[in-house]
Amino acid sequence: MTINAFSHNIPEKTFAKLNRDGEYTRLAVSPGIINKHYTPAQLQTIAEVVGVSGAIKYSASYSMLLSVPTIELTTAKRKLEKAGLYIAKQGQIVAMKACDFCDGDKMEAAQITEELYQQLEGLEVPSRISINMNGCASACYNAVYDDIGLVYQKDSFDVYLGAVPMGKNAQAGELFVKKVPVQDIENLLQEIIRVYKELARQKEPFYKFYKRTKAADYWQTIKNYPSRVVVD
């Protein structure tokens, strides 16, 4: 007999339920962009910050969602960051995700991942964009199912665009360009983001924008520059 698999199916505390009777803020917390392992001390800090009044929920985006009283938000953030936890930025921005690089056994793309994070994370865009970096060709963290998927192999990246992440029409992104050298990937991403910022409709999701415009000449221009990019 399976124990607890289906007990307590309806949570007593959700973000919506908590906000009926009080004011709570949701924080998406993780050990980092690449690191997926929480320490016992970090879990203790999370429990302390949430307390008896808040709530914890795990998500599909490699993070825990914490509902904390808004009045305690500043203190909560300070404690979480002191424990070495990363608090994801919210809003209509570029957000970075990454695999765990086989728990650190395949770290070839770790440095460029950090560099891309420093340059791209938090840029304002018409609707939130998720860039998902996977460190080898197995792409087991499903890079192709995010707005922009990067799959690293042999000092280059394959780039996928326009995934529909959910709903009845959900589908993987299309292979946009192959074998972008590491030294060129930031410029290519900056161009994709620039085009989206300048030409997208207000709050238009990236996949809708790409579907609507992918026959436009500027996408071919982005593919072909620099000349070292190999177009499939």
mmCIF file of N, CA and C in Angstrom, residues 2-138:
data_model
loop_
_atom_site.group_PDB
_atom_site.id
_atom_site.type_symbol
_atom_site.label_atom_id
_atom_site.label_comp_id
_atom_site.label_asym_id
_atom_site.label_seq_id
_atom_site.Cartn_x
_atom_site.Cartn_y
_atom_site.Cartn_z
ATOM 1 N N THR A 2 0.549 2.201 -0.895
ATOM 2 C CA THR A 2 1.303 3.441 -0.964
ATOM 3 C C THR A 2 0.850 4.390 0.142
ATOM 4 N N ILE A 3 1.799 4.891 0.905
ATOM 5 C CA ILE A 3 1.492 5.787 2.010
ATOM 6 C C ILE A 3 1.676 7.235 1.562
ATOM 7 N N ASN A 4 0.681 8.067 1.800
ATOM 8 C CA ASN A 4 0.758 9.519 1.620
ATOM 9 C C ASN A 4 0.759 10.000 0.173
ATOM 10 N N ALA A 5 0.704 9.100 -0.810
ATOM 11 C CA ALA A 5 0.757 9.552 -2.206
ATOM 12 C C ALA A 5 -0.432 10.424 -2.562
ATOM 13 N N PHE A 6 -1.590 10.114 -1.987
ATOM 14 C CA PHE A 6 -2.789 10.873 -2.338
ATOM 15 C C PHE A 6 -3.489 11.487 -1.124
ATOM 16 N N SER A 7 -2.810 11.486 -0.003
ATOM 17 C CA SER A 7 -3.409 12.130 1.165
ATOM 18 C C SER A 7 -3.187 13.636 1.081
ATOM 19 N N HIS A 8 -4.101 14.389 1.642
ATOM 20 C CA HIS A 8 -4.001 15.848 1.664
ATOM 21 C C HIS A 8 -3.856 16.422 0.247
ATOM 22 N N ASN A 9 -4.716 15.976 -0.670
ATOM 23 C CA ASN A 9 -4.626 16.447 -2.053
ATOM 24 C C ASN A 9 -4.873 17.942 -2.183
ATOM 25 N N ILE A 10 -5.725 18.486 -1.344
ATOM 26 C CA ILE A 10 -6.046 19.907 -1.413
ATOM 27 C C ILE A 10 -5.249 20.655 -0.354
ATOM 28 N N PRO A 11 -4.315 21.510 -0.756
ATOM 29 C CA PRO A 11 -3.494 22.217 0.246
ATOM 30 C C PRO A 11 -4.320 23.201 1.055
ATOM 31 N N GLU A 12 -4.028 23.263 2.325
ATOM 32 C CA GLU A 12 -4.743 24.196 3.199
ATOM 33 C C GLU A 12 -4.293 25.634 2.965
ATOM 34 N N LYS A 13 -3.047 25.802 2.575
ATOM 35 C CA LYS A 13 -2.501 27.144 2.356
ATOM 36 C C LYS A 13 -1.977 27.260 0.930
ATOM 37 N N THR A 14 -2.583 28.115 0.160
ATOM 38 C CA THR A 14 -2.051 28.482 -1.147
ATOM 39 C C THR A 14 -1.817 29.981 -1.143
ATOM 40 N N PHE A 15 -1.113 30.469 -2.140
ATOM 41 C CA PHE A 15 -0.840 31.901 -2.206
ATOM 42 C C PHE A 15 -2.144 32.693 -2.259
ATOM 43 N N ALA A 16 -3.099 32.182 -3.033
ATOM 44 C CA ALA A 16 -4.391 32.872 -3.147
ATOM 45 C C ALA A 16 -5.157 32.856 -1.826
ATOM 46 N N LYS A 17 -5.179 31.695 -1.163
ATOM 47 C CA LYS A 17 -5.908 31.590 0.105
ATOM 48 C C LYS A 17 -5.295 32.478 1.173
ATOM 49 N N LEU A 18 -3.965 32.519 1.213
ATOM 50 C CA LEU A 18 -3.295 33.343 2.219
ATOM 51 C C LEU A 18 -3.632 34.817 2.033
ATOM 52 N N ASN A 19 -3.742 35.252 0.786
ATOM 53 C CA ASN A 19 -4.003 36.665 0.526
ATOM 54 C C ASN A 19 -5.460 37.066 0.707
ATOM 55 N N ARG A 20 -6.315 36.106 0.979
ATOM 56 C CA ARG A 20 -7.688 36.469 1.330
ATOM 57 C C ARG A 20 -7.768 37.104 2.712
ATOM 58 N N ASP A 21 -6.878 36.650 3.576
ATOM 59 C CA ASP A 21 -6.927 37.111 4.967
ATOM 60 C C ASP A 21 -5.721 37.959 5.365
ATOM 61 N N GLY A 22 -4.784 38.134 4.468
ATOM 62 C CA GLY A 22 -3.599 38.915 4.794
ATOM 63 C C GLY A 22 -2.895 39.344 3.529
ATOM 64 N N GLU A 23 -1.698 39.877 3.689
ATOM 65 C CA GLU A 23 -0.917 40.341 2.549
ATOM 66 C C GLU A 23 0.404 39.579 2.516
ATOM 67 N N TYR A 24 0.560 38.769 1.470
ATOM 68 C CA TYR A 24 1.745 37.927 1.325
ATOM 69 C C TYR A 24 2.424 38.210 -0.008
ATOM 70 N N THR A 25 3.736 37.986 -0.029
ATOM 71 C CA THR A 25 4.529 38.109 -1.246
ATOM 72 C C THR A 25 5.143 36.753 -1.555
ATOM 73 N N ARG A 26 5.189 36.413 -2.840
ATOM 74 C CA ARG A 26 5.772 35.140 -3.249
ATOM 75 C C ARG A 26 7.200 35.351 -3.732
ATOM 76 N N LEU A 27 8.090 34.526 -3.237
ATOM 77 C CA LEU A 27 9.492 34.533 -3.643
ATOM 78 C C LEU A 27 9.848 33.193 -4.259
ATOM 79 N N ALA A 28 10.537 33.215 -5.405
ATOM 80 C CA ALA A 28 11.048 31.991 -6.026
ATOM 81 C C ALA A 28 12.511 31.838 -5.610
ATOM 82 N N VAL A 29 12.798 30.785 -4.854
ATOM 83 C CA VAL A 29 14.102 30.620 -4.219
ATOM 84 C C VAL A 29 14.745 29.321 -4.694
ATOM 85 N N SER A 30 16.056 29.369 -4.916
ATOM 86 C CA SER A 30 16.805 28.161 -5.303
ATOM 87 C C SER A 30 18.239 28.296 -4.807
ATOM 88 N N PRO A 31 19.015 27.184 -4.844
ATOM 89 C CA PRO A 31 20.417 27.288 -4.439
ATOM 90 C C PRO A 31 21.267 28.065 -5.440
ATOM 91 N N GLY A 32 20.757 28.295 -6.653
ATOM 92 C CA GLY A 32 21.494 29.025 -7.674
ATOM 93 C C GLY A 32 20.953 28.693 -9.048
ATOM 94 N N ILE A 33 21.562 29.248 -10.085
ATOM 95 C CA ILE A 33 21.134 28.961 -11.451
ATOM 96 C C ILE A 33 21.511 27.535 -11.843
ATOM 97 N N ILE A 34 22.729 27.111 -11.505
ATOM 98 C CA ILE A 34 23.203 25.767 -11.854
ATOM 99 C C ILE A 34 23.001 24.792 -10.701
ATOM 100 N N ASN A 35 23.401 25.175 -9.503
ATOM 101 C CA ASN A 35 23.299 24.293 -8.338
ATOM 102 C C ASN A 35 21.838 23.995 -8.023
ATOM 103 N N LYS A 36 21.514 22.723 -7.862
ATOM 104 C CA LYS A 36 20.138 22.318 -7.538
ATOM 105 C C LYS A 36 20.044 21.672 -6.148
ATOM 106 N N HIS A 37 21.132 21.680 -5.386
ATOM 107 C CA HIS A 37 21.187 20.979 -4.103
ATOM 108 C C HIS A 37 21.069 21.951 -2.940
ATOM 109 N N TYR A 38 20.020 21.778 -2.131
ATOM 110 C CA TYR A 38 19.851 22.569 -0.920
ATOM 111 C C TYR A 38 20.640 21.929 0.219
ATOM 112 N N THR A 39 21.207 22.753 1.082
ATOM 113 C CA THR A 39 21.836 22.236 2.291
ATOM 114 C C THR A 39 20.787 22.188 3.399
ATOM 115 N N PRO A 40 20.997 21.350 4.424
ATOM 116 C CA PRO A 40 20.072 21.349 5.565
ATOM 117 C C PRO A 40 19.907 22.736 6.179
ATOM 118 N N ALA A 41 21.005 23.491 6.262
ATOM 119 C CA ALA A 41 20.930 24.831 6.847
ATOM 120 C C ALA A 41 20.039 25.749 6.010
ATOM 121 N N GLN A 42 20.122 25.614 4.683
ATOM 122 C CA GLN A 42 19.270 26.429 3.815
ATOM 123 C C GLN A 42 17.799 26.070 3.984
ATOM 124 N N LEU A 43 17.514 24.785 4.100
ATOM 125 C CA LEU A 43 16.130 24.358 4.314
ATOM 126 C C LEU A 43 15.608 24.869 5.659
ATOM 127 N N GLN A 44 16.480 24.881 6.670
ATOM 128 C CA GLN A 44 16.079 25.414 7.969
ATOM 129 C C GLN A 44 15.770 26.907 7.867
ATOM 130 N N THR A 45 16.577 27.628 7.092
ATOM 131 C CA THR A 45 16.338 29.057 6.907
ATOM 132 C C THR A 45 15.017 29.296 6.187
ATOM 133 N N ILE A 46 14.739 28.497 5.171
ATOM 134 C CA ILE A 46 13.470 28.619 4.451
ATOM 135 C C ILE A 46 12.297 28.413 5.403
ATOM 136 N N ALA A 47 12.382 27.361 6.234
ATOM 137 C CA ALA A 47 11.312 27.092 7.196
ATOM 138 C C ALA A 47 11.153 28.247 8.186
ATOM 139 N N GLU A 48 12.267 28.802 8.610
ATOM 140 C CA GLU A 48 12.224 29.915 9.565
ATOM 141 C C GLU A 48 11.581 31.147 8.941
ATOM 142 N N VAL A 49 11.949 31.441 7.699
ATOM 143 C CA VAL A 49 11.427 32.630 7.024
ATOM 144 C C VAL A 49 9.926 32.504 6.765
ATOM 145 N N VAL A 50 9.484 31.329 6.349
ATOM 146 C CA VAL A 50 8.072 31.121 6.057
ATOM 147 C C VAL A 50 7.256 31.082 7.344
ATOM 148 N N GLY A 51 7.785 30.437 8.364
ATOM 149 C CA GLY A 51 7.104 30.361 9.657
ATOM 150 C C GLY A 51 5.813 29.569 9.588
ATOM 151 N N VAL A 52 5.001 29.698 10.620
ATOM 152 C CA VAL A 52 3.756 28.932 10.690
ATOM 153 C C VAL A 52 2.654 29.562 9.860
ATOM 154 N N SER A 53 2.823 30.824 9.492
ATOM 155 C CA SER A 53 1.739 31.520 8.790
ATOM 156 C C SER A 53 1.846 31.435 7.278
ATOM 157 N N GLY A 54 3.053 31.218 6.744
ATOM 158 C CA GLY A 54 3.262 31.212 5.303
ATOM 159 C C GLY A 54 3.116 29.845 4.682
ATOM 160 N N ALA A 55 3.699 29.675 3.479
ATOM 161 C CA ALA A 55 3.574 28.406 2.764
ATOM 162 C C ALA A 55 4.773 28.201 1.851
ATOM 163 N N ILE A 56 5.037 26.928 1.546
ATOM 164 C CA ILE A 56 6.124 26.532 0.646
ATOM 165 C C ILE A 56 5.539 25.628 -0.433
ATOM 166 N N LYS A 57 5.910 25.891 -1.670
ATOM 167 C CA LYS A 57 5.454 25.061 -2.788
ATOM 168 C C LYS A 57 6.631 24.831 -3.729
ATOM 169 N N TYR A 58 6.828 23.581 -4.180
ATOM 170 C CA TYR A 58 7.866 23.374 -5.178
ATOM 171 C C TYR A 58 7.277 23.620 -6.560
ATOM 172 N N SER A 59 8.138 24.045 -7.477
ATOM 173 C CA SER A 59 7.660 24.433 -8.797
ATOM 174 C C SER A 59 8.384 23.651 -9.883
ATOM 175 N N ALA A 60 7.910 23.815 -11.102
ATOM 176 C CA ALA A 60 8.533 23.151 -12.256
ATOM 177 C C ALA A 60 9.717 23.944 -12.786
ATOM 178 N N SER A 61 10.006 25.066 -12.167
ATOM 179 C CA SER A 61 11.092 25.925 -12.658
ATOM 180 C C SER A 61 12.334 25.841 -11.778
ATOM 181 N N TYR A 62 12.550 24.679 -11.147
ATOM 182 C CA TYR A 62 13.748 24.399 -10.359
ATOM 183 C C TYR A 62 13.863 25.300 -9.132
ATOM 184 N N SER A 63 12.747 25.674 -8.544
ATOM 185 C CA SER A 63 12.802 26.546 -7.380
ATOM 186 C C SER A 63 11.685 26.209 -6.413
ATOM 187 N N MET A 64 11.797 26.727 -5.205
ATOM 188 C CA MET A 64 10.717 26.663 -4.235
ATOM 189 C C MET A 64 10.021 28.019 -4.187
ATOM 190 N N LEU A 65 8.702 27.991 -4.142
ATOM 191 C CA LEU A 65 7.919 29.217 -4.064
ATOM 192 C C LEU A 65 7.510 29.439 -2.621
ATOM 193 N N LEU A 66 7.976 30.532 -2.053
ATOM 194 C CA LEU A 66 7.711 30.839 -0.660
ATOM 195 C C LEU A 66 6.691 31.966 -0.564
ATOM 196 N N SER A 67 5.648 31.749 0.207
ATOM 197 C CA SER A 67 4.688 32.805 0.510
ATOM 198 C C SER A 67 5.025 33.347 1.890
ATOM 199 N N VAL A 68 5.524 34.581 1.920
ATOM 200 C CA VAL A 68 5.950 35.185 3.185
ATOM 201 C C VAL A 68 5.144 36.464 3.421
ATOM 202 N N PRO A 69 4.887 36.806 4.669
ATOM 203 C CA PRO A 69 4.169 38.052 4.953
ATOM 204 C C PRO A 69 4.904 39.249 4.360
ATOM 205 N N THR A 70 4.202 40.075 3.615
ATOM 206 C CA THR A 70 4.831 41.213 2.944
ATOM 207 C C THR A 70 5.512 42.141 3.933
ATOM 208 N N ILE A 71 4.956 42.268 5.099
ATOM 209 C CA ILE A 71 5.533 43.153 6.103
ATOM 210 C C ILE A 71 6.920 42.683 6.546
ATOM 211 N N GLU A 72 7.216 41.381 6.350
ATOM 212 C CA GLU A 72 8.506 40.821 6.750
ATOM 213 C C GLU A 72 9.418 40.577 5.555
ATOM 214 N N LEU A 73 9.077 41.126 4.393
ATOM 215 C CA LEU A 73 9.770 40.787 3.144
ATOM 216 C C LEU A 73 11.253 41.156 3.176
ATOM 217 N N THR A 74 11.584 42.349 3.611
ATOM 218 C CA THR A 74 12.981 42.784 3.614
ATOM 219 C C THR A 74 13.842 41.886 4.490
ATOM 220 N N THR A 75 13.349 41.569 5.676
ATOM 221 C CA THR A 75 14.085 40.684 6.582
ATOM 222 C C THR A 75 14.212 39.290 5.993
ATOM 223 N N ALA A 76 13.139 38.795 5.370
ATOM 224 C CA ALA A 76 13.149 37.460 4.777
ATOM 225 C C ALA A 76 14.200 37.367 3.676
ATOM 226 N N LYS A 77 14.242 38.354 2.800
ATOM 227 C CA LYS A 77 15.225 38.337 1.709
ATOM 228 C C LYS A 77 16.645 38.340 2.253
ATOM 229 N N ARG A 78 16.895 39.145 3.262
ATOM 230 C CA ARG A 78 18.236 39.227 3.845
ATOM 231 C C ARG A 78 18.660 37.877 4.418
ATOM 232 N N LYS A 79 17.752 37.209 5.109
ATOM 233 C CA LYS A 79 18.087 35.908 5.701
ATOM 234 C C LYS A 79 18.331 34.852 4.622
ATOM 235 N N LEU A 80 17.510 34.849 3.598
ATOM 236 C CA LEU A 80 17.656 33.860 2.525
ATOM 237 C C LEU A 80 18.968 34.054 1.777
ATOM 238 N N GLU A 81 19.305 35.294 1.463
ATOM 239 C CA GLU A 81 20.549 35.559 0.744
ATOM 240 C C GLU A 81 21.767 35.262 1.616
ATOM 241 N N LYS A 82 21.669 35.535 2.916
ATOM 242 C CA LYS A 82 22.770 35.217 3.823
ATOM 243 C C LYS A 82 23.018 33.716 3.868
ATOM 244 N N ALA A 83 21.954 32.925 3.690
ATOM 245 C CA ALA A 83 22.089 31.462 3.680
ATOM 246 C C ALA A 83 22.609 30.933 2.346
ATOM 247 N N GLY A 84 22.893 31.839 1.398
ATOM 248 C CA GLY A 84 23.440 31.423 0.112
ATOM 249 C C GLY A 84 22.394 31.058 -0.910
ATOM 250 N N LEU A 85 21.166 31.487 -0.697
ATOM 251 C CA LEU A 85 20.084 31.173 -1.623
ATOM 252 C C LEU A 85 19.902 32.298 -2.642
ATOM 253 N N TYR A 86 19.480 31.912 -3.826
ATOM 254 C CA TYR A 86 19.233 32.861 -4.913
ATOM 255 C C TYR A 86 17.739 33.146 -4.988
ATOM 256 N N ILE A 87 17.373 34.421 -5.031
ATOM 257 C CA ILE A 87 15.982 34.835 -5.165
ATOM 258 C C ILE A 87 15.770 35.337 -6.586
ATOM 259 N N ALA A 88 14.939 34.653 -7.333
ATOM 260 C CA ALA A 88 14.736 35.001 -8.741
ATOM 261 C C ALA A 88 14.060 36.353 -8.867
ATOM 262 N N LYS A 89 14.487 37.117 -9.871
ATOM 263 C CA LYS A 89 13.863 38.394 -10.168
ATOM 264 C C LYS A 89 12.496 38.156 -10.805
ATOM 265 N N GLN A 90 11.566 39.057 -10.544
ATOM 266 C CA GLN A 90 10.211 38.925 -11.055
ATOM 267 C C GLN A 90 9.925 40.017 -12.084
ATOM 268 N N GLY A 91 8.816 39.854 -12.811
ATOM 269 C CA GLY A 91 8.382 40.885 -13.736
ATOM 270 C C GLY A 91 8.635 40.539 -15.180
ATOM 271 N N GLN A 92 8.428 41.515 -16.059
ATOM 272 C CA GLN A 92 8.583 41.339 -17.501
ATOM 273 C C GLN A 92 10.045 41.558 -17.874
ATOM 274 N N ILE A 93 10.825 40.525 -17.612
ATOM 275 C CA ILE A 93 12.278 40.608 -17.781
ATOM 276 C C ILE A 93 12.786 39.345 -18.473
ATOM 277 N N VAL A 94 14.060 39.375 -18.841
ATOM 278 C CA VAL A 94 14.766 38.171 -19.273
ATOM 279 C C VAL A 94 15.191 37.408 -18.016
ATOM 280 N N ALA A 95 14.823 36.128 -17.949
ATOM 281 C CA ALA A 95 15.158 35.285 -16.802
ATOM 282 C C ALA A 95 15.972 34.089 -17.275
ATOM 283 N N MET A 96 17.020 33.766 -16.541
ATOM 284 C CA MET A 96 17.906 32.658 -16.913
ATOM 285 C C MET A 96 17.570 31.391 -16.133
ATOM 286 N N LYS A 97 17.625 30.262 -16.835
ATOM 287 C CA LYS A 97 17.542 28.933 -16.227
ATOM 288 C C LYS A 97 18.720 28.128 -16.753
ATOM 289 N N ALA A 98 19.051 27.051 -16.054
ATOM 290 C CA ALA A 98 20.131 26.182 -16.534
ATOM 291 C C ALA A 98 19.970 24.800 -15.941
ATOM 292 N N CYS A 99 20.577 23.838 -16.586
ATOM 293 C CA CYS A 99 20.631 22.486 -16.036
ATOM 294 C C CYS A 99 21.661 22.454 -14.912
ATOM 295 N N ASP A 100 21.850 21.283 -14.324
ATOM 296 C CA ASP A 100 22.831 21.180 -13.233
ATOM 297 C C ASP A 100 24.195 20.707 -13.723
ATOM 298 N N PHE A 101 24.385 20.693 -15.052
ATOM 299 C CA PHE A 101 25.654 20.299 -15.655
ATOM 300 C C PHE A 101 26.132 18.956 -15.097
ATOM 301 N N CYS A 102 25.173 18.026 -15.068
ATOM 302 C CA CYS A 102 25.435 16.668 -14.563
ATOM 303 C C CYS A 102 26.047 16.714 -13.162
ATOM 304 N N ASP A 103 25.403 17.519 -12.299
ATOM 305 C CA ASP A 103 25.865 17.710 -10.924
ATOM 306 C C ASP A 103 27.333 18.126 -10.864
ATOM 307 N N GLY A 104 27.732 18.927 -11.841
ATOM 308 C CA GLY A 104 29.081 19.473 -11.833
ATOM 309 C C GLY A 104 30.121 18.646 -12.541
ATOM 310 N N ASP A 105 29.715 17.540 -13.168
ATOM 311 C CA ASP A 105 30.681 16.695 -13.885
ATOM 312 C C ASP A 105 30.982 17.211 -15.288
ATOM 313 N N LYS A 106 30.088 18.061 -15.831
ATOM 314 C CA LYS A 106 30.283 18.607 -17.184
ATOM 315 C C LYS A 106 30.124 20.129 -17.104
ATOM 316 N N MET A 107 31.204 20.793 -16.709
ATOM 317 C CA MET A 107 31.130 22.227 -16.417
ATOM 318 C C MET A 107 31.675 23.101 -17.545
ATOM 319 N N GLU A 108 31.839 22.537 -18.736
ATOM 320 C CA GLU A 108 32.459 23.309 -19.814
ATOM 321 C C GLU A 108 31.725 24.619 -20.103
ATOM 322 N N ALA A 109 30.420 24.602 -19.998
ATOM 323 C CA ALA A 109 29.637 25.792 -20.341
ATOM 324 C C ALA A 109 29.299 26.651 -19.134
ATOM 325 N N ALA A 110 29.851 26.343 -17.972
ATOM 326 C CA ALA A 110 29.488 27.080 -16.758
ATOM 327 C C ALA A 110 29.918 28.540 -16.831
ATOM 328 N N GLN A 111 31.116 28.812 -17.320
ATOM 329 C CA GLN A 111 31.606 30.183 -17.352
ATOM 330 C C GLN A 111 30.764 31.056 -18.274
ATOM 331 N N ILE A 112 30.443 30.578 -19.473
ATOM 332 C CA ILE A 112 29.631 31.380 -20.386
ATOM 333 C C ILE A 112 28.214 31.530 -19.846
ATOM 334 N N THR A 113 27.729 30.534 -19.107
ATOM 335 C CA THR A 113 26.410 30.662 -18.481
ATOM 336 C C THR A 113 26.401 31.831 -17.504
ATOM 337 N N GLU A 114 27.443 31.925 -16.684
ATOM 338 C CA GLU A 114 27.532 33.026 -15.737
ATOM 339 C C GLU A 114 27.655 34.366 -16.454
ATOM 340 N N GLU A 115 28.434 34.400 -17.521
ATOM 341 C CA GLU A 115 28.599 35.643 -18.277
ATOM 342 C C GLU A 115 27.276 36.085 -18.901
ATOM 343 N N LEU A 116 26.526 35.144 -19.447
ATOM 344 C CA LEU A 116 25.230 35.481 -20.033
ATOM 345 C C LEU A 116 24.264 35.966 -18.958
ATOM 346 N N TYR A 117 24.328 35.335 -17.809
ATOM 347 C CA TYR A 117 23.484 35.788 -16.693
ATOM 348 C C TYR A 117 23.782 37.238 -16.345
ATOM 349 N N GLN A 118 25.052 37.565 -16.228
ATOM 350 C CA GLN A 118 25.432 38.928 -15.844
ATOM 351 C C GLN A 118 24.961 39.955 -16.874
ATOM 352 N N GLN A 119 24.959 39.588 -18.148
ATOM 353 C CA GLN A 119 24.615 40.537 -19.207
ATOM 354 C C GLN A 119 23.122 40.590 -19.525
ATOM 355 N N LEU A 120 22.399 39.482 -19.325
ATOM 356 C CA LEU A 120 21.032 39.398 -19.827
ATOM 357 C C LEU A 120 19.957 39.365 -18.752
ATOM 358 N N GLU A 121 20.257 38.745 -17.615
ATOM 359 C CA GLU A 121 19.242 38.599 -16.567
ATOM 360 C C GLU A 121 18.729 39.968 -16.124
ATOM 361 N N GLY A 122 17.409 40.124 -16.147
ATOM 362 C CA GLY A 122 16.808 41.356 -15.667
ATOM 363 C C GLY A 122 16.525 42.395 -16.726
ATOM 364 N N LEU A 123 16.962 42.165 -17.977
ATOM 365 C CA LEU A 123 16.639 43.125 -19.037
ATOM 366 C C LEU A 123 15.122 43.185 -19.210
ATOM 367 N N GLU A 124 14.592 44.370 -19.351
ATOM 368 C CA GLU A 124 13.154 44.532 -19.505
ATOM 369 C C GLU A 124 12.725 44.194 -20.929
ATOM 370 N N VAL A 125 11.645 43.441 -21.036
ATOM 371 C CA VAL A 125 11.105 43.004 -22.324
ATOM 372 C C VAL A 125 9.579 43.095 -22.271
ATOM 373 N N PRO A 126 8.906 43.011 -23.431
ATOM 374 C CA PRO A 126 7.443 43.137 -23.441
ATOM 375 C C PRO A 126 6.714 42.092 -22.596
ATOM 376 N N SER A 127 7.238 40.883 -22.540
ATOM 377 C CA SER A 127 6.680 39.829 -21.698
ATOM 378 C C SER A 127 7.838 38.949 -21.254
ATOM 379 N N ARG A 128 7.732 38.376 -20.083
ATOM 380 C CA ARG A 128 8.852 37.628 -19.493
ATOM 381 C C ARG A 128 9.390 36.569 -20.465
ATOM 382 N N ILE A 129 10.694 36.553 -20.643
ATOM 383 C CA ILE A 129 11.387 35.579 -21.489
ATOM 384 C C ILE A 129 12.216 34.663 -20.604
ATOM 385 N N SER A 130 12.137 33.375 -20.848
ATOM 386 C CA SER A 130 12.989 32.416 -20.157
ATOM 387 C C SER A 130 14.038 31.890 -21.126
ATOM 388 N N ILE A 131 15.320 32.074 -20.764
ATOM 389 C CA ILE A 131 16.435 31.496 -21.518
ATOM 390 C C ILE A 131 16.927 30.289 -20.737
ATOM 391 N N ASN A 132 16.882 29.119 -21.355
ATOM 392 C CA ASN A 132 17.235 27.872 -20.679
ATOM 393 C C ASN A 132 18.522 27.319 -21.279
ATOM 394 N N MET A 133 19.559 27.251 -20.469
ATOM 395 C CA MET A 133 20.870 26.770 -20.888
ATOM 396 C C MET A 133 21.050 25.315 -20.466
ATOM 397 N N ASN A 134 21.311 24.422 -21.419
ATOM 398 C CA ASN A 134 21.626 23.025 -21.117
ATOM 399 C C ASN A 134 23.038 22.724 -21.563
ATOM 400 N N GLY A 135 23.813 22.064 -20.694
ATOM 401 C CA GLY A 135 25.253 21.959 -20.869
ATOM 402 C C GLY A 135 25.768 20.836 -21.734
ATOM 403 N N CYS A 136 24.870 20.013 -22.306
ATOM 404 C CA CYS A 136 25.314 18.982 -23.234
ATOM 405 C C CYS A 136 24.154 18.606 -24.146
ATOM 406 N N ALA A 137 24.426 17.760 -25.119
ATOM 407 C CA ALA A 137 23.446 17.464 -26.161
ATOM 408 C C ALA A 137 22.239 16.680 -25.658
ATOM 409 N N SER A 138 22.337 16.058 -24.475
ATOM 410 C CA SER A 138 21.179 15.328 -23.963
ATOM 411 C C SER A 138 20.044 16.267 -23.586
#
